[in-house]
């Protein structure tokens, strides 16, 4: 359910449960320098791990966060698509529709990477996944079937894993949490790097000539999870209470441009856990 992700995001941002968040925001905490990124047998950086969101920007939900004033370069068709999303569509993820690429790079959702020599898998907290071949010789299909993640091809450029994707759906999909649109002309190039043992970065190039007048990039960093953390089973469509009460568009946007209410009610106290009876 979409409610799950918004609540998770709110709790993460307010309570900062990850120790790395606390260390980044407390200058009195001494932090050890991360070790070097592990490498595979073929000497590529190993991106394998469970990766969690960091607070590198309060606008990480916005695909244009790295642009001046977050102003996206819309074409007239793109402006019309944005208005349609804001006034006539519900958040696709709340309806249990896959967010896809590049939206999964924009959310607060944790994910797991499993890297092999010929394929790399991304496993997401909403139950979706993508499996990307790593082959510098492979070329895109002439007319790929439209999909939420697109037709994805991977190859290495030095220590950078490049994922090149085309063939996206042009309906029932948003490019980010702000209801910004993407068309079937979208071309996405992701550049994944692991600068050290504790972090993974991505730079996502957005090229959509139908909806945007020029290309732009979105950059992001995640922090490694604990050794025993992993993606858990999740069923969005089971007991999905969102669809009936959700309105159109991304919901309330504060004066500073972030998503959410200006004066939200305080979170309820946690439900106390009752210890299991001793047998």
PDB file of C-alpha atoms in Angstrom:
ATOM      1  CA  UNK A   1       0.000   0.000   0.000  1.00  0.00           C
ATOM      2  CA  UNK A   2       1.217   3.526  -0.706  1.00  0.00           C
ATOM      3  CA  UNK A   3       0.297   4.458   2.853  1.00  0.00           C
ATOM      4  CA  UNK A   4       3.063   2.153   4.021  1.00  0.00           C
ATOM      5  CA  UNK A   5       5.732   3.986   2.081  1.00  0.00           C
ATOM      6  CA  UNK A   6       4.596   7.474   3.121  1.00  0.00           C
ATOM      7  CA  UNK A   7       4.463   6.449   6.773  1.00  0.00           C
ATOM      8  CA  UNK A   8       7.850   4.786   6.472  1.00  0.00           C
ATOM      9  CA  UNK A   9       9.281   7.891   4.843  1.00  0.00           C
ATOM     10  CA  UNK A  10       7.843  10.149   7.535  1.00  0.00           C
ATOM     11  CA  UNK A  11       9.153   8.024  10.379  1.00  0.00           C
ATOM     12  CA  UNK A  12      12.560   7.725   8.712  1.00  0.00           C
ATOM     13  CA  UNK A  13      12.882  11.472   8.242  1.00  0.00           C
ATOM     14  CA  UNK A  14      11.570  12.408  11.674  1.00  0.00           C
ATOM     15  CA  UNK A  15      13.193   9.783  13.855  1.00  0.00           C
ATOM     16  CA  UNK A  16      16.333   8.981  11.812  1.00  0.00           C
ATOM     17  CA  UNK A  17      16.606   5.354  12.872  1.00  0.00           C
ATOM     18  CA  UNK A  18      19.681   4.667  10.803  1.00  0.00           C
ATOM     19  CA  UNK A  19      22.853   5.374  12.751  1.00  0.00           C
ATOM     20  CA  UNK A  20      24.469   6.883   9.671  1.00  0.00           C
ATOM     21  CA  UNK A  21      21.751   9.584   9.617  1.00  0.00           C
ATOM     22  CA  UNK A  22      22.483  10.509  13.217  1.00  0.00           C
ATOM     23  CA  UNK A  23      26.233  10.643  12.594  1.00  0.00           C
ATOM     24  CA  UNK A  24      25.808  12.893   9.566  1.00  0.00           C
ATOM     25  CA  UNK A  25      23.739  15.369  11.583  1.00  0.00           C
ATOM     26  CA  UNK A  26      25.712  15.299  14.856  1.00  0.00           C
ATOM     27  CA  UNK A  27      29.206  16.825  14.570  1.00  0.00           C
ATOM     28  CA  UNK A  28      30.105  15.482  18.016  1.00  0.00           C
ATOM     29  CA  UNK A  29      29.854  11.873  16.862  1.00  0.00           C
ATOM     30  CA  UNK A  30      33.131  10.480  15.592  1.00  0.00           C
ATOM     31  CA  UNK A  31      32.718   8.294  12.540  1.00  0.00           C
ATOM     32  CA  UNK A  32      35.189   5.827  11.149  1.00  0.00           C
ATOM     33  CA  UNK A  33      36.165   6.312   7.543  1.00  0.00           C
ATOM     34  CA  UNK A  34      34.422   3.701   5.384  1.00  0.00           C
ATOM     35  CA  UNK A  35      36.603   0.995   3.917  1.00  0.00           C
ATOM     36  CA  UNK A  36      37.115   0.531   0.198  1.00  0.00           C
ATOM     37  CA  UNK A  37      34.361  -0.897  -1.953  1.00  0.00           C
ATOM     38  CA  UNK A  38      34.555  -4.696  -2.276  1.00  0.00           C
ATOM     39  CA  UNK A  39      35.352  -6.082  -5.708  1.00  0.00           C
ATOM     40  CA  UNK A  40      34.245  -9.138  -7.605  1.00  0.00           C
ATOM     41  CA  UNK A  41      36.512 -11.798  -9.050  1.00  0.00           C
ATOM     42  CA  UNK A  42      36.613  -9.880 -12.349  1.00  0.00           C
ATOM     43  CA  UNK A  43      37.732  -6.748 -10.418  1.00  0.00           C
ATOM     44  CA  UNK A  44      34.573  -4.704 -10.861  1.00  0.00           C
ATOM     45  CA  UNK A  45      33.161  -2.897  -7.799  1.00  0.00           C
ATOM     46  CA  UNK A  46      30.622  -5.192  -6.136  1.00  0.00           C
ATOM     47  CA  UNK A  47      27.327  -3.308  -5.777  1.00  0.00           C
ATOM     48  CA  UNK A  48      25.752  -6.199  -3.862  1.00  0.00           C
ATOM     49  CA  UNK A  49      24.037  -5.095  -0.666  1.00  0.00           C
ATOM     50  CA  UNK A  50      20.872  -3.860   1.023  1.00  0.00           C
ATOM     51  CA  UNK A  51      20.667  -0.105   0.425  1.00  0.00           C
ATOM     52  CA  UNK A  52      18.702   2.483   2.411  1.00  0.00           C
ATOM     53  CA  UNK A  53      17.855   6.114   1.796  1.00  0.00           C
ATOM     54  CA  UNK A  54      19.964   8.966   3.170  1.00  0.00           C
ATOM     55  CA  UNK A  55      18.926  12.571   3.805  1.00  0.00           C
ATOM     56  CA  UNK A  56      21.143  14.029   1.093  1.00  0.00           C
ATOM     57  CA  UNK A  57      18.277  16.314   0.014  1.00  0.00           C
ATOM     58  CA  UNK A  58      14.784  17.051   1.310  1.00  0.00           C
ATOM     59  CA  UNK A  59      13.685  17.053  -2.342  1.00  0.00           C
ATOM     60  CA  UNK A  60      14.914  13.563  -3.195  1.00  0.00           C
ATOM     61  CA  UNK A  61      11.295  12.749  -4.194  1.00  0.00           C
ATOM     62  CA  UNK A  62      11.536  15.389  -6.984  1.00  0.00           C
ATOM     63  CA  UNK A  63      13.102  14.337 -10.311  1.00  0.00           C
ATOM     64  CA  UNK A  64      14.260  17.946 -10.857  1.00  0.00           C
ATOM     65  CA  UNK A  65      15.946  18.381  -7.470  1.00  0.00           C
ATOM     66  CA  UNK A  66      19.347  19.072  -9.084  1.00  0.00           C
ATOM     67  CA  UNK A  67      17.973  21.768 -11.426  1.00  0.00           C
ATOM     68  CA  UNK A  68      17.884  25.497 -10.520  1.00  0.00           C
ATOM     69  CA  UNK A  69      14.737  26.041  -8.409  1.00  0.00           C
ATOM     70  CA  UNK A  70      13.709  22.498  -9.427  1.00  0.00           C
ATOM     71  CA  UNK A  71      12.229  23.886 -12.653  1.00  0.00           C
ATOM     72  CA  UNK A  72      11.698  21.139 -15.189  1.00  0.00           C
ATOM     73  CA  UNK A  73      12.111  22.080 -18.890  1.00  0.00           C
ATOM     74  CA  UNK A  74       8.621  21.113 -20.071  1.00  0.00           C
ATOM     75  CA  UNK A  75       7.437  21.096 -23.634  1.00  0.00           C
ATOM     76  CA  UNK A  76       3.804  22.213 -24.125  1.00  0.00           C
ATOM     77  CA  UNK A  77       2.861  18.522 -24.350  1.00  0.00           C
ATOM     78  CA  UNK A  78       4.717  17.865 -21.114  1.00  0.00           C
ATOM     79  CA  UNK A  79       2.897  20.726 -19.363  1.00  0.00           C
ATOM     80  CA  UNK A  80      -0.420  19.240 -20.444  1.00  0.00           C
ATOM     81  CA  UNK A  81       0.648  15.790 -19.209  1.00  0.00           C
ATOM     82  CA  UNK A  82       1.629  17.252 -15.822  1.00  0.00           C
ATOM     83  CA  UNK A  83      -1.735  18.984 -15.472  1.00  0.00           C
ATOM     84  CA  UNK A  84      -3.487  15.731 -16.337  1.00  0.00           C
ATOM     85  CA  UNK A  85      -1.506  13.834 -13.699  1.00  0.00           C
ATOM     86  CA  UNK A  86      -2.228  16.466 -11.048  1.00  0.00           C
ATOM     87  CA  UNK A  87      -5.943  16.754 -11.718  1.00  0.00           C
ATOM     88  CA  UNK A  88      -7.130  13.464 -13.175  1.00  0.00           C
ATOM     89  CA  UNK A  89      -4.868  10.612 -12.005  1.00  0.00           C
ATOM     90  CA  UNK A  90      -4.236   8.921  -8.679  1.00  0.00           C
ATOM     91  CA  UNK A  91      -0.751   7.944  -7.634  1.00  0.00           C
ATOM     92  CA  UNK A  92      -0.099   4.734  -9.609  1.00  0.00           C
ATOM     93  CA  UNK A  93       1.950   3.193  -6.780  1.00  0.00           C
ATOM     94  CA  UNK A  94      -1.030   3.617  -4.455  1.00  0.00           C
ATOM     95  CA  UNK A  95      -3.023   1.501  -6.880  1.00  0.00           C
ATOM     96  CA  UNK A  96      -0.379  -1.252  -6.668  1.00  0.00           C
ATOM     97  CA  UNK A  97       1.133  -0.349 -10.059  1.00  0.00           C
ATOM     98  CA  UNK A  98       4.911  -0.688 -10.355  1.00  0.00           C
ATOM     99  CA  UNK A  99       6.752   2.631 -10.048  1.00  0.00           C
ATOM    100  CA  UNK A 100       9.426   1.528 -12.511  1.00  0.00           C
ATOM    101  CA  UNK A 101      12.435   3.500 -13.718  1.00  0.00           C
ATOM    102  CA  UNK A 102      13.362   6.187 -12.899  1.00  0.00           C
ATOM    103  CA  UNK A 103      10.798   6.533 -10.100  1.00  0.00           C
ATOM    104  CA  UNK A 104      12.301   3.724  -8.026  1.00  0.00           C
ATOM    105  CA  UNK A 105      15.514   5.789  -7.891  1.00  0.00           C
ATOM    106  CA  UNK A 106      13.537   8.712  -6.445  1.00  0.00           C
ATOM    107  CA  UNK A 107      11.594   7.101  -3.588  1.00  0.00           C
ATOM    108  CA  UNK A 108      12.437   6.372   0.047  1.00  0.00           C
ATOM    109  CA  UNK A 109      12.139   2.637  -0.619  1.00  0.00           C
ATOM    110  CA  UNK A 110      15.045   0.401   0.358  1.00  0.00           C
ATOM    111  CA  UNK A 111      16.265  -2.145  -2.180  1.00  0.00           C
ATOM    112  CA  UNK A 112      18.748  -4.960  -2.569  1.00  0.00           C
ATOM    113  CA  UNK A 113      21.298  -5.459  -5.350  1.00  0.00           C
ATOM    114  CA  UNK A 114      22.551  -8.924  -6.286  1.00  0.00           C
ATOM    115  CA  UNK A 115      25.428  -8.670  -8.748  1.00  0.00           C
ATOM    116  CA  UNK A 116      26.749 -11.429 -10.990  1.00  0.00           C
ATOM    117  CA  UNK A 117      29.231 -11.409 -13.831  1.00  0.00           C
ATOM    118  CA  UNK A 118      26.559 -11.444 -16.557  1.00  0.00           C
ATOM    119  CA  UNK A 119      23.459 -10.062 -14.825  1.00  0.00           C
ATOM    120  CA  UNK A 120      22.571  -7.718 -11.983  1.00  0.00           C
ATOM    121  CA  UNK A 121      19.281  -7.892 -10.064  1.00  0.00           C
ATOM    122  CA  UNK A 122      17.526  -5.080  -8.187  1.00  0.00           C
ATOM    123  CA  UNK A 123      14.977  -6.299  -5.610  1.00  0.00           C
ATOM    124  CA  UNK A 124      12.601  -3.634  -4.264  1.00  0.00           C
ATOM    125  CA  UNK A 125      10.579  -3.322  -1.079  1.00  0.00           C
ATOM    126  CA  UNK A 126       7.301  -3.166  -3.019  1.00  0.00           C
ATOM    127  CA  UNK A 127       7.819  -6.681  -4.359  1.00  0.00           C
ATOM    128  CA  UNK A 128       8.971  -5.590  -7.826  1.00  0.00           C
ATOM    129  CA  UNK A 129      12.351  -6.396  -9.334  1.00  0.00           C
ATOM    130  CA  UNK A 130      14.452  -5.889 -12.423  1.00  0.00           C
ATOM    131  CA  UNK A 131      17.009  -8.236 -13.949  1.00  0.00           C
ATOM    132  CA  UNK A 132      19.554  -6.525 -16.179  1.00  0.00           C
ATOM    133  CA  UNK A 133      21.982  -8.286 -18.539  1.00  0.00           C
ATOM    134  CA  UNK A 134      25.571  -7.029 -18.477  1.00  0.00           C
ATOM    135  CA  UNK A 135      26.810  -7.249 -22.058  1.00  0.00           C
ATOM    136  CA  UNK A 136      28.542  -4.410 -23.866  1.00  0.00           C
ATOM    137  CA  UNK A 137      27.777  -6.010 -27.249  1.00  0.00           C
ATOM    138  CA  UNK A 138      24.009  -6.299 -26.821  1.00  0.00           C
ATOM    139  CA  UNK A 139      21.853  -3.704 -28.591  1.00  0.00           C
ATOM    140  CA  UNK A 140      18.318  -2.478 -27.937  1.00  0.00           C
ATOM    141  CA  UNK A 141      15.416  -4.051 -29.810  1.00  0.00           C
ATOM    142  CA  UNK A 142      13.969  -2.175 -32.762  1.00  0.00           C
ATOM    143  CA  UNK A 143      10.531  -2.020 -31.128  1.00  0.00           C
ATOM    144  CA  UNK A 144      10.666  -3.212 -27.486  1.00  0.00           C
ATOM    145  CA  UNK A 145       7.451  -4.055 -25.668  1.00  0.00           C
ATOM    146  CA  UNK A 146       6.592  -1.124 -23.348  1.00  0.00           C
ATOM    147  CA  UNK A 147       7.224  -1.878 -19.681  1.00  0.00           C
ATOM    148  CA  UNK A 148       7.522  -0.058 -16.360  1.00  0.00           C
ATOM    149  CA  UNK A 149      11.312  -0.509 -16.123  1.00  0.00           C
ATOM    150  CA  UNK A 150      11.884  -0.374 -19.865  1.00  0.00           C
ATOM    151  CA  UNK A 151      14.227  -2.563 -21.887  1.00  0.00           C
ATOM    152  CA  UNK A 152      17.420  -2.383 -19.801  1.00  0.00           C
ATOM    153  CA  UNK A 153      20.947  -3.141 -20.983  1.00  0.00           C
ATOM    154  CA  UNK A 154      23.998  -2.934 -18.734  1.00  0.00           C
ATOM    155  CA  UNK A 155      27.735  -2.580 -19.339  1.00  0.00           C
ATOM    156  CA  UNK A 156      30.800  -1.465 -17.414  1.00  0.00           C
ATOM    157  CA  UNK A 157      32.693   1.759 -18.062  1.00  0.00           C
ATOM    158  CA  UNK A 158      35.675   1.432 -15.743  1.00  0.00           C
ATOM    159  CA  UNK A 159      34.268   1.262 -12.196  1.00  0.00           C
ATOM    160  CA  UNK A 160      30.812   2.499 -13.290  1.00  0.00           C
ATOM    161  CA  UNK A 161      27.897   0.213 -14.106  1.00  0.00           C
ATOM    162  CA  UNK A 162      25.904   1.883 -16.893  1.00  0.00           C
ATOM    163  CA  UNK A 163      22.274   0.844 -17.398  1.00  0.00           C
ATOM    164  CA  UNK A 164      20.704   2.112 -20.636  1.00  0.00           C
ATOM    165  CA  UNK A 165      16.894   1.836 -20.875  1.00  0.00           C
ATOM    166  CA  UNK A 166      14.235   2.557 -23.522  1.00  0.00           C
ATOM    167  CA  UNK A 167      10.755   1.225 -24.264  1.00  0.00           C
ATOM    168  CA  UNK A 168       8.728   2.661 -21.377  1.00  0.00           C
ATOM    169  CA  UNK A 169       4.996   2.756 -20.856  1.00  0.00           C
ATOM    170  CA  UNK A 170       3.321   6.104 -21.482  1.00  0.00           C
ATOM    171  CA  UNK A 171       0.363   5.753 -19.131  1.00  0.00           C
ATOM    172  CA  UNK A 172      -0.354   4.710 -15.532  1.00  0.00           C
ATOM    173  CA  UNK A 173       3.130   5.861 -14.550  1.00  0.00           C
ATOM    174  CA  UNK A 174       4.724   8.923 -12.920  1.00  0.00           C
ATOM    175  CA  UNK A 175       8.401   9.823 -13.123  1.00  0.00           C
ATOM    176  CA  UNK A 176       8.567  10.815  -9.426  1.00  0.00           C
ATOM    177  CA  UNK A 177       6.461  11.417  -6.305  1.00  0.00           C
ATOM    178  CA  UNK A 178       5.356  14.870  -7.556  1.00  0.00           C
ATOM    179  CA  UNK A 179       3.267  13.466 -10.441  1.00  0.00           C
ATOM    180  CA  UNK A 180       5.713  14.661 -13.102  1.00  0.00           C
ATOM    181  CA  UNK A 181       5.086  12.821 -16.382  1.00  0.00           C
ATOM    182  CA  UNK A 182       7.158  10.533 -18.592  1.00  0.00           C
ATOM    183  CA  UNK A 183       6.369   9.452 -22.131  1.00  0.00           C
ATOM    184  CA  UNK A 184       7.066   6.448 -24.339  1.00  0.00           C
ATOM    185  CA  UNK A 185       9.942   8.460 -25.866  1.00  0.00           C
ATOM    186  CA  UNK A 186      11.855   8.364 -22.570  1.00  0.00           C
ATOM    187  CA  UNK A 187      15.490   7.262 -22.639  1.00  0.00           C
ATOM    188  CA  UNK A 188      17.161   6.720 -19.254  1.00  0.00           C
ATOM    189  CA  UNK A 189      20.872   6.200 -18.604  1.00  0.00           C
ATOM    190  CA  UNK A 190      21.843   5.261 -15.032  1.00  0.00           C
ATOM    191  CA  UNK A 191      25.469   5.377 -13.868  1.00  0.00           C
ATOM    192  CA  UNK A 192      25.958   3.330 -10.680  1.00  0.00           C
ATOM    193  CA  UNK A 193      29.119   3.602  -8.577  1.00  0.00           C
ATOM    194  CA  UNK A 194      30.227   2.384  -5.163  1.00  0.00           C
ATOM    195  CA  UNK A 195      32.740   4.935  -3.824  1.00  0.00           C
ATOM    196  CA  UNK A 196      33.361   2.988  -0.614  1.00  0.00           C
ATOM    197  CA  UNK A 197      32.032   0.041   1.379  1.00  0.00           C
ATOM    198  CA  UNK A 198      29.154   2.006   2.933  1.00  0.00           C
ATOM    199  CA  UNK A 199      27.612   3.903   0.009  1.00  0.00           C
ATOM    200  CA  UNK A 200      26.262   3.468  -3.482  1.00  0.00           C
ATOM    201  CA  UNK A 201      25.561   6.371  -5.842  1.00  0.00           C
ATOM    202  CA  UNK A 202      23.558   6.790  -9.026  1.00  0.00           C
ATOM    203  CA  UNK A 203      23.416   9.552 -11.605  1.00  0.00           C
ATOM    204  CA  UNK A 204      20.275   9.209 -13.735  1.00  0.00           C
ATOM    205  CA  UNK A 205      20.095  10.945 -17.107  1.00  0.00           C
ATOM    206  CA  UNK A 206      16.555  11.792 -18.274  1.00  0.00           C
ATOM    207  CA  UNK A 207      16.052  12.241 -22.022  1.00  0.00           C
ATOM    208  CA  UNK A 208      12.385  12.601 -23.011  1.00  0.00           C
ATOM    209  CA  UNK A 209      12.019  14.901 -26.061  1.00  0.00           C
ATOM    210  CA  UNK A 210       8.229  14.523 -26.074  1.00  0.00           C
ATOM    211  CA  UNK A 211       7.773  16.020 -22.591  1.00  0.00           C
ATOM    212  CA  UNK A 212      11.048  17.908 -21.885  1.00  0.00           C
ATOM    213  CA  UNK A 213      12.983  20.368 -24.042  1.00  0.00           C
ATOM    214  CA  UNK A 214      16.413  19.176 -22.882  1.00  0.00           C
ATOM    215  CA  UNK A 215      18.076  16.382 -20.954  1.00  0.00           C
ATOM    216  CA  UNK A 216      18.773  16.654 -17.226  1.00  0.00           C
ATOM    217  CA  UNK A 217      20.181  14.479 -14.441  1.00  0.00           C
ATOM    218  CA  UNK A 218      19.120  13.311 -11.008  1.00  0.00           C
ATOM    219  CA  UNK A 219      21.767  12.128  -8.519  1.00  0.00           C
ATOM    220  CA  UNK A 220      21.311  10.111  -5.347  1.00  0.00           C
ATOM    221  CA  UNK A 221      23.224   8.262  -2.581  1.00  0.00           C
ATOM    222  CA  UNK A 222      22.175   5.320  -0.396  1.00  0.00           C
ATOM    223  CA  UNK A 223      23.817   3.867   2.722  1.00  0.00           C
ATOM    224  CA  UNK A 224      24.467   0.176   3.340  1.00  0.00           C
ATOM    225  CA  UNK A 225      22.067  -1.637   5.672  1.00  0.00           C
ATOM    226  CA  UNK A 226      22.908  -4.002   8.497  1.00  0.00           C
ATOM    227  CA  UNK A 227      24.246  -7.441   7.531  1.00  0.00           C
ATOM    228  CA  UNK A 228      20.987  -9.203   8.451  1.00  0.00           C
ATOM    229  CA  UNK A 229      18.676  -6.734   6.652  1.00  0.00           C
ATOM    230  CA  UNK A 230      17.045  -7.799   3.414  1.00  0.00           C
ATOM    231  CA  UNK A 231      13.972  -7.177   1.276  1.00  0.00           C
ATOM    232  CA  UNK A 232      10.894  -8.719   2.888  1.00  0.00           C
ATOM    233  CA  UNK A 233       7.747 -10.153   1.364  1.00  0.00           C
ATOM    234  CA  UNK A 234       5.217  -7.450   0.490  1.00  0.00           C
ATOM    235  CA  UNK A 235       1.779  -7.632  -1.118  1.00  0.00           C
ATOM    236  CA  UNK A 236       0.429  -4.235  -2.124  1.00  0.00           C
ATOM    237  CA  UNK A 237      -2.924  -5.480  -3.378  1.00  0.00           C
ATOM    238  CA  UNK A 238      -3.767  -7.337  -0.159  1.00  0.00           C
ATOM    239  CA  UNK A 239      -5.978  -5.098   1.992  1.00  0.00           C
ATOM    240  CA  UNK A 240      -5.148  -2.030  -0.119  1.00  0.00           C
ATOM    241  CA  UNK A 241      -7.151   0.729   1.577  1.00  0.00           C
ATOM    242  CA  UNK A 242      -5.661   3.598  -0.428  1.00  0.00           C
ATOM    243  CA  UNK A 243      -7.594   3.540  -3.667  1.00  0.00           C
ATOM    244  CA  UNK A 244     -11.000   4.617  -2.356  1.00  0.00           C
ATOM    245  CA  UNK A 245      -9.904   7.629  -0.307  1.00  0.00           C
ATOM    246  CA  UNK A 246      -7.028   9.040  -2.371  1.00  0.00           C
ATOM    247  CA  UNK A 247      -7.480  12.188  -4.436  1.00  0.00           C
ATOM    248  CA  UNK A 248      -5.789  13.122  -7.691  1.00  0.00           C
ATOM    249  CA  UNK A 249      -2.184  14.259  -7.955  1.00  0.00           C
ATOM    250  CA  UNK A 250       0.641  14.029  -5.397  1.00  0.00           C
ATOM    251  CA  UNK A 251      -1.341  15.305  -2.411  1.00  0.00           C
ATOM    252  CA  UNK A 252      -0.594  18.454  -0.369  1.00  0.00           C
ATOM    253  CA  UNK A 253       2.597  20.376  -1.159  1.00  0.00           C
ATOM    254  CA  UNK A 254       4.019  22.680   1.537  1.00  0.00           C
ATOM    255  CA  UNK A 255       5.095  26.273   0.934  1.00  0.00           C
ATOM    256  CA  UNK A 256       8.749  25.167   0.751  1.00  0.00           C
ATOM    257  CA  UNK A 257       7.917  22.723  -2.050  1.00  0.00           C
ATOM    258  CA  UNK A 258       8.092  19.486  -0.071  1.00  0.00           C
ATOM    259  CA  UNK A 259       5.213  17.003  -0.023  1.00  0.00           C
ATOM    260  CA  UNK A 260       3.104  16.867   3.128  1.00  0.00           C
ATOM    261  CA  UNK A 261       0.868  18.907   5.416  1.00  0.00           C
ATOM    262  CA  UNK A 262       2.031  22.225   6.866  1.00  0.00           C
ATOM    263  CA  UNK A 263       0.928  21.318  10.386  1.00  0.00           C
ATOM    264  CA  UNK A 264       0.543  17.540  10.585  1.00  0.00           C
ATOM    265  CA  UNK A 265      -0.981  15.879  13.610  1.00  0.00           C
ATOM    266  CA  UNK A 266       1.591  14.204  15.876  1.00  0.00           C
ATOM    267  CA  UNK A 267       2.293  10.565  15.271  1.00  0.00           C
ATOM    268  CA  UNK A 268       0.404   8.259  17.635  1.00  0.00           C
ATOM    269  CA  UNK A 269       2.476   6.495  20.301  1.00  0.00           C
ATOM    270  CA  UNK A 270       3.809   3.078  19.281  1.00  0.00           C
ATOM    271  CA  UNK A 271       1.658   0.109  20.136  1.00  0.00           C
ATOM    272  CA  UNK A 272       3.307  -1.717  23.055  1.00  0.00           C
ATOM    273  CA  UNK A 273       4.414  -5.226  22.331  1.00  0.00           C
ATOM    274  CA  UNK A 274       2.996  -7.925  24.555  1.00  0.00           C
ATOM    275  CA  UNK A 275       5.591 -10.559  25.373  1.00  0.00           C
ATOM    276  CA  UNK A 276       4.759 -14.055  24.246  1.00  0.00           C
ATOM    277  CA  UNK A 277       3.666 -16.322  27.103  1.00  0.00           C
ATOM    278  CA  UNK A 278       6.386 -18.508  28.535  1.00  0.00           C
ATOM    279  CA  UNK A 279       5.804 -22.164  27.734  1.00  0.00           C
TER     280      UNK A 279
END
